[in-house]
Amino acid sequence: MDFFEISSKTVASLTRNERILFDYVVKNMNLIKNQSIREVSAECFVSTTTFLRFVRKLGFTGYSEFTTVLKFTLLGNTELKPSPFVVEQADYREEYLKNIIESVRVLEPSKIKQITKKLANKPRIYIFAKGLSKHAAKYIKYLYTMSGFLVEFPEDYQYRQAVLPHISSDDLVFILTYGGHDIELIQTAQKLKNRSLTPMLISITGADNNIIQNMSDINLYIFTDEIEMNNLDITSRISTIAIMELILYQFMEDETHSN
């Protein structure tokens, strides 16, 4: 019995909210296998009825069978040669494309409209990112700078702390953090939100419930498969770049139509 073999038949038909639950399960199998349905439902911020309906839609008769299969799946994985990929490369290429497509598909037009409306005022843009996301941020800074925006991307801790007092309510702040649980970035968001006049705060995070997501004015989330090599995160940030490109391209289109 394998979780991915059973669920693969229905993954394509999952709704947006069900896909978020699915991603949570994939990332937290080792934890969920020993939890009750009440505990898992609480962590996913859904009712037990909703989670049970989700489990049955995946192809399981009930929660007990669901956790049993998770245990067998994890046991089988430990017996295989360690690999950074959840699936074989031929299959991963398909999942890679699906993740990008899904990340773009779930973008809410109303949120993009809010952001492009703010961009129309030519705000100073601040980008906060750490780890692997910093490399995506460098490209994003280049892209927006070449499009005429003033962009600040503080790359080290001292620089990030130094720019905070200079951020005004007219500015636009992007926080790029896949996990959404980085303590420094959480503190950064708190400092900005505690002001009487706050800038628009937009986060791009993974598709799960996280702290940064809940602190943001607008959260855009990405789907991707987590990959580690030698204990280092090499999870793709392509979906983050795609979202930031689409925001800019939508702004450019709006500007063209308004002139």
C-alpha positions as a Markdown table, in Angstrom:
| # | Residue | x | y | z |
|---|---|---|---|---|
| 1 | Met | 0.0 | 0.0 | 0.0 |
| 2 | Asp | 1.4 | 3.4 | -1.0 |
| 3 | Phe | -0.2 | 6.8 | -0.3 |
| 4 | Phe | 0.9 | 8.3 | -3.7 |
| 5 | Glu | -0.4 | 5.3 | -5.7 |
| 6 | Ile | -3.8 | 5.5 | -4.1 |
| 7 | Ser | -4.2 | 9.3 | -4.1 |
| 8 | Ser | -2.7 | 9.9 | -7.6 |
| 9 | Lys | -6.0 | 8.9 | -9.2 |
| 10 | Thr | -7.9 | 11.8 | -7.6 |
| 11 | Val | -5.2 | 14.6 | -7.1 |
| 12 | Ala | -6.1 | 16.3 | -10.4 |
| 13 | Ser | -9.8 | 16.7 | -9.3 |
| 14 | Leu | -9.0 | 18.3 | -5.9 |
| 15 | Thr | -10.3 | 21.8 | -5.2 |
| 16 | Arg | -8.0 | 24.6 | -4.2 |
| 17 | Asn | -8.6 | 24.1 | -0.5 |
| 18 | Glu | -8.3 | 20.3 | -0.9 |
| 19 | Arg | -4.9 | 20.8 | -2.7 |
| 20 | Ile | -3.7 | 22.8 | 0.3 |
| 21 | Leu | -4.7 | 19.9 | 2.6 |
| 22 | Phe | -3.0 | 17.5 | 0.3 |
| 23 | Asp | 0.3 | 19.5 | 0.3 |
| 24 | Tyr | 0.1 | 19.6 | 4.1 |
| 25 | Val | -0.3 | 15.8 | 4.3 |
| 26 | Val | 2.7 | 15.3 | 1.9 |
| 27 | Lys | 4.9 | 17.5 | 4.0 |
| 28 | Asn | 3.9 | 16.2 | 7.4 |
| 29 | Met | 3.3 | 12.5 | 6.9 |
| 30 | Asn | 5.6 | 11.5 | 9.7 |
| 31 | Leu | 3.7 | 13.7 | 12.1 |
| 32 | Ile | 0.2 | 12.9 | 10.9 |
| 33 | Lys | 0.7 | 9.1 | 11.0 |
| 34 | Asn | 0.4 | 9.2 | 14.9 |
| 35 | Gln | -2.2 | 11.9 | 15.2 |
| 36 | Ser | -6.0 | 11.7 | 15.6 |
| 37 | Ile | -8.2 | 13.2 | 13.0 |
| 38 | Arg | -9.2 | 15.9 | 15.5 |
| 39 | Glu | -5.6 | 16.9 | 15.9 |
| 40 | Val | -4.8 | 17.0 | 12.2 |
| 41 | Ser | -8.1 | 18.9 | 11.5 |
| 42 | Ala | -7.2 | 21.5 | 14.1 |
| 43 | Glu | -3.8 | 22.1 | 12.6 |
| 44 | Cys | -5.3 | 22.5 | 9.2 |
| 45 | Phe | -8.0 | 24.8 | 10.5 |
| 46 | Val | -10.8 | 22.7 | 9.1 |
| 47 | Ser | -13.6 | 20.6 | 10.7 |
| 48 | Thr | -13.1 | 16.8 | 11.3 |
| 49 | Thr | -16.0 | 16.3 | 8.8 |
| 50 | Thr | -14.2 | 18.3 | 6.1 |
| 51 | Phe | -10.9 | 16.4 | 6.6 |
| 52 | Leu | -12.7 | 13.0 | 6.6 |
| 53 | Arg | -14.5 | 14.0 | 3.4 |
| 54 | Phe | -11.0 | 14.9 | 1.9 |
| 55 | Val | -9.5 | 11.6 | 3.0 |
| 56 | Arg | -12.4 | 9.7 | 1.4 |
| 57 | Lys | -12.0 | 11.7 | -1.8 |
| 58 | Leu | -8.4 | 10.6 | -2.0 |
| 59 | Gly | -9.6 | 7.0 | -2.1 |
| 60 | Phe | -9.4 | 5.8 | 1.5 |
| 61 | Thr | -12.4 | 4.2 | 3.3 |
| 62 | Gly | -11.7 | 6.2 | 6.5 |
| 63 | Tyr | -9.1 | 7.9 | 8.6 |
| 64 | Ser | -7.8 | 4.7 | 10.1 |
| 65 | Glu | -6.9 | 3.3 | 6.7 |
| 66 | Phe | -5.4 | 6.7 | 5.7 |
| 67 | Thr | -2.9 | 6.7 | 8.7 |
| 68 | Thr | -2.1 | 3.0 | 8.2 |
| 69 | Val | -1.2 | 3.7 | 4.5 |
| 70 | Leu | 0.9 | 6.7 | 5.6 |
| 71 | Lys | 2.9 | 4.4 | 7.9 |
| 72 | Phe | 3.5 | 1.8 | 5.2 |
| 73 | Thr | 4.5 | 4.5 | 2.8 |
| 74 | Leu | 7.0 | 6.0 | 5.2 |
| 75 | Leu | 8.3 | 2.5 | 6.0 |
| 76 | Gly | 8.8 | 1.8 | 2.3 |
| 77 | Asn | 10.6 | 5.0 | 1.7 |
| 78 | Thr | 13.2 | 4.3 | 4.4 |
| 79 | Glu | 14.1 | 1.1 | 2.7 |
| 80 | Leu | 14.9 | 2.9 | -0.6 |
| 81 | Lys | 18.1 | 4.5 | -1.5 |
| 82 | Pro | 18.0 | 8.1 | -0.3 |
| 83 | Ser | 17.0 | 10.6 | -3.0 |
| 84 | Pro | 16.2 | 14.3 | -2.8 |
| 85 | Phe | 13.1 | 13.7 | -5.0 |
| 86 | Val | 9.8 | 12.3 | -3.9 |
| 87 | Val | 9.2 | 10.7 | -7.3 |
| 88 | Glu | 11.4 | 9.6 | -10.2 |
| 89 | Gln | 12.8 | 12.3 | -12.3 |
| 90 | Ala | 10.5 | 11.5 | -15.3 |
| 91 | Asp | 7.5 | 12.0 | -13.0 |
| 92 | Tyr | 9.0 | 14.9 | -11.2 |
| 93 | Arg | 9.3 | 16.9 | -14.4 |
| 94 | Glu | 5.5 | 16.5 | -14.8 |
| 95 | Glu | 5.0 | 17.5 | -11.1 |
| 96 | Tyr | 7.3 | 20.5 | -11.6 |
| 97 | Leu | 5.2 | 21.9 | -14.4 |
| 98 | Lys | 1.9 | 21.1 | -12.6 |
| 99 | Asn | 3.2 | 23.0 | -9.5 |
| 100 | Ile | 3.9 | 26.1 | -11.6 |
| 101 | Ile | 0.6 | 25.9 | -13.4 |
| 102 | Glu | -1.3 | 25.4 | -10.1 |
| 103 | Ser | 0.5 | 28.4 | -8.5 |
| 104 | Val | -0.6 | 30.6 | -11.4 |
| 105 | Arg | -4.1 | 29.1 | -11.6 |
| 106 | Val | -5.0 | 29.9 | -8.0 |
| 107 | Leu | -4.0 | 33.6 | -8.3 |
| 108 | Glu | -7.0 | 35.6 | -7.3 |
| 109 | Pro | -7.6 | 38.5 | -9.8 |
| 110 | Ser | -8.9 | 40.7 | -7.1 |
| 111 | Lys | -5.6 | 40.4 | -5.2 |
| 112 | Ile | -3.6 | 41.1 | -8.3 |
| 113 | Lys | -5.8 | 44.2 | -9.0 |
| 114 | Gln | -5.1 | 45.5 | -5.5 |
| 115 | Ile | -1.3 | 45.2 | -6.0 |
| 116 | Thr | -1.3 | 46.7 | -9.5 |
| 117 | Lys | -3.4 | 49.6 | -8.2 |
| 118 | Lys | -0.8 | 50.2 | -5.6 |
| 119 | Leu | 2.0 | 50.0 | -8.2 |
| 120 | Ala | 0.2 | 52.6 | -10.3 |
| 121 | Asn | 1.2 | 55.1 | -7.5 |
| 122 | Lys | 4.9 | 54.3 | -8.2 |
| 123 | Pro | 5.7 | 53.3 | -4.6 |
| 124 | Arg | 9.2 | 52.5 | -3.3 |
| 125 | Ile | 9.3 | 48.7 | -3.2 |
| 126 | Tyr | 11.0 | 46.7 | -0.4 |
| 127 | Ile | 11.8 | 43.0 | -0.8 |
| 128 | Phe | 12.6 | 40.9 | 2.3 |
| 129 | Ala | 14.0 | 37.4 | 1.7 |
| 130 | Lys | 16.5 | 35.0 | 3.2 |
| 131 | Gly | 18.1 | 31.8 | 2.2 |
| 132 | Leu | 17.4 | 30.4 | -1.3 |
| 133 | Ser | 14.7 | 33.0 | -1.8 |
| 134 | Lys | 17.3 | 35.7 | -1.8 |
| 135 | His | 18.5 | 34.5 | -5.3 |
| 136 | Ala | 14.9 | 34.8 | -6.6 |
| 137 | Ala | 14.7 | 38.3 | -5.0 |
| 138 | Lys | 17.8 | 39.5 | -6.9 |
| 139 | Tyr | 16.2 | 38.7 | -10.2 |
| 140 | Ile | 12.9 | 40.3 | -9.1 |
| 141 | Lys | 14.7 | 43.5 | -8.0 |
| 142 | Tyr | 16.4 | 43.7 | -11.4 |
| 143 | Leu | 13.1 | 43.1 | -13.2 |
| 144 | Tyr | 11.2 | 45.8 | -11.3 |
| 145 | Thr | 14.1 | 48.3 | -11.4 |
| 146 | Met | 14.4 | 48.0 | -15.1 |
| 147 | Ser | 10.6 | 48.7 | -15.2 |
| 148 | Gly | 11.2 | 52.1 | -13.5 |
| 149 | Phe | 10.5 | 51.3 | -9.9 |
| 150 | Leu | 12.8 | 52.2 | -6.9 |
| 151 | Val | 13.5 | 48.8 | -5.3 |
| 152 | Glu | 15.3 | 48.1 | -2.0 |
| 153 | Phe | 16.5 | 44.6 | -1.4 |
| 154 | Pro | 18.5 | 44.5 | 1.9 |
| 155 | Glu | 20.5 | 41.3 | 1.7 |
| 156 | Asp | 22.0 | 41.0 | 5.2 |
| 157 | Tyr | 20.6 | 41.3 | 8.7 |
| 158 | Gln | 22.1 | 44.8 | 9.5 |
| 159 | Tyr | 20.9 | 46.2 | 6.2 |
| 160 | Arg | 17.4 | 44.8 | 6.8 |
| 161 | Gln | 17.2 | 46.4 | 10.2 |
| 162 | Ala | 18.6 | 49.7 | 8.9 |
| 163 | Val | 15.9 | 50.1 | 6.3 |
| 164 | Leu | 12.9 | 49.4 | 8.5 |
| 165 | Pro | 12.6 | 52.9 | 10.0 |
| 166 | His | 12.6 | 54.4 | 6.4 |
| 167 | Ile | 9.6 | 52.3 | 5.2 |
| 168 | Ser | 6.5 | 54.5 | 4.9 |
| 169 | Ser | 2.8 | 53.9 | 4.5 |
| 170 | Asp | 3.2 | 54.8 | 0.8 |
| 171 | Asp | 5.6 | 52.0 | 0.2 |
| 172 | Leu | 5.0 | 48.4 | -0.9 |
| 173 | Val | 6.6 | 45.5 | 1.0 |
| 174 | Phe | 7.1 | 42.0 | -0.4 |
| 175 | Ile | 8.2 | 39.2 | 2.0 |
| 176 | Leu | 9.3 | 36.1 | 0.1 |
| 177 | Thr | 9.5 | 33.1 | 2.4 |
| 178 | Tyr | 8.5 | 29.6 | 1.4 |
| 179 | Gly | 8.1 | 28.3 | 5.0 |
| 180 | Gly | 6.5 | 31.4 | 6.4 |
| 181 | His | 8.0 | 30.7 | 9.9 |
| 182 | Asp | 11.3 | 32.6 | 9.9 |
| 183 | Ile | 11.6 | 34.4 | 13.2 |
| 184 | Glu | 13.4 | 37.5 | 11.8 |
| 185 | Leu | 10.9 | 38.0 | 9.0 |
| 186 | Ile | 8.0 | 37.5 | 11.4 |
| 187 | Gln | 9.5 | 40.2 | 13.6 |
| 188 | Thr | 9.9 | 42.4 | 10.6 |
| 189 | Ala | 6.2 | 42.0 | 9.7 |
| 190 | Gln | 5.2 | 42.7 | 13.3 |
| 191 | Lys | 7.2 | 45.9 | 13.4 |
| 192 | Leu | 5.6 | 47.1 | 10.2 |
| 193 | Lys | 2.0 | 46.1 | 11.3 |
| 194 | Asn | 2.4 | 47.8 | 14.7 |
| 195 | Arg | 2.7 | 51.2 | 13.2 |
| 196 | Ser | -0.2 | 53.6 | 13.1 |
| 197 | Leu | 0.3 | 54.0 | 9.3 |
| 198 | Thr | 1.4 | 50.8 | 7.7 |
| 199 | Pro | 2.7 | 50.0 | 4.2 |
| 200 | Met | 0.9 | 47.4 | 2.1 |
| 201 | Leu | 2.5 | 44.0 | 3.1 |
| 202 | Ile | 2.4 | 41.2 | 0.6 |
| 203 | Ser | 3.8 | 37.7 | 1.2 |
| 204 | Ile | 4.5 | 34.8 | -1.1 |
| 205 | Thr | 4.7 | 31.6 | 0.9 |
| 206 | Gly | 4.1 | 27.9 | 0.6 |
| 207 | Ala | 0.5 | 26.7 | 0.4 |
| 208 | Asp | 0.0 | 25.9 | 4.1 |
| 209 | Asn | -1.1 | 27.9 | 7.1 |
| 210 | Asn | 1.9 | 29.9 | 8.3 |
| 211 | Ile | 2.5 | 33.0 | 10.5 |
| 212 | Ile | 3.7 | 35.3 | 7.8 |
| 213 | Gln | 0.7 | 34.5 | 5.6 |
| 214 | Asn | -1.7 | 35.5 | 8.5 |
| 215 | Met | 0.1 | 38.8 | 9.1 |
| 216 | Ser | 0.0 | 40.0 | 5.5 |
| 217 | Asp | -2.5 | 42.3 | 3.9 |
| 218 | Ile | -2.3 | 40.0 | 0.8 |
| 219 | Asn | -0.9 | 36.5 | 0.7 |
| 220 | Leu | 0.0 | 34.7 | -2.6 |
| 221 | Tyr | 1.0 | 31.1 | -2.3 |
| 222 | Ile | 3.0 | 28.7 | -4.3 |
| 223 | Phe | 3.0 | 24.9 | -4.9 |
| 224 | Thr | 6.3 | 23.2 | -5.1 |
| 225 | Asp | 7.9 | 19.9 | -4.0 |
| 226 | Glu | 10.4 | 20.4 | -1.1 |
| 227 | Ile | 13.9 | 19.1 | -2.0 |
| 228 | Glu | 17.0 | 18.9 | 0.1 |
| 229 | Met | 20.5 | 18.0 | -0.9 |
| 230 | Asn | 23.2 | 17.5 | 1.8 |
| 231 | Asn | 20.8 | 19.0 | 4.4 |
| 232 | Leu | 20.5 | 22.2 | 2.2 |
| 233 | Asp | 17.2 | 23.5 | 0.8 |
| 234 | Ile | 17.1 | 23.5 | -3.0 |
| 235 | Thr | 13.3 | 23.7 | -3.3 |
| 236 | Ser | 12.4 | 25.5 | -6.5 |
| 237 | Arg | 11.4 | 29.2 | -6.3 |
| 238 | Ile | 10.4 | 29.3 | -9.9 |
| 239 | Ser | 6.7 | 29.7 | -9.0 |
| 240 | Thr | 7.6 | 32.8 | -6.8 |
| 241 | Ile | 9.4 | 34.4 | -9.8 |
| 242 | Ala | 6.4 | 33.5 | -12.1 |
| 243 | Ile | 4.0 | 35.3 | -9.7 |
| 244 | Met | 6.1 | 38.4 | -9.4 |
| 245 | Glu | 6.5 | 38.5 | -13.2 |
| 246 | Leu | 2.8 | 38.2 | -13.7 |
| 247 | Ile | 2.1 | 41.0 | -11.3 |
| 248 | Leu | 4.5 | 43.3 | -13.2 |
| 249 | Tyr | 3.1 | 42.3 | -16.6 |
| 250 | Gln | -0.5 | 42.9 | -15.5 |
| 251 | Phe | 0.6 | 46.3 | -14.2 |
| 252 | Met | 2.2 | 47.1 | -17.6 |
| 253 | Glu | -0.9 | 46.0 | -19.4 |
| 254 | Asp | -3.1 | 48.1 | -17.2 |
| 255 | Glu | -0.8 | 51.1 | -17.8 |
| 256 | Thr | -1.0 | 50.6 | -21.5 |
| 257 | His | -4.8 | 50.6 | -21.5 |
| 258 | Ser | -5.1 | 53.7 | -19.3 |
| 259 | Asn | -2.9 | 55.8 | -21.6 |
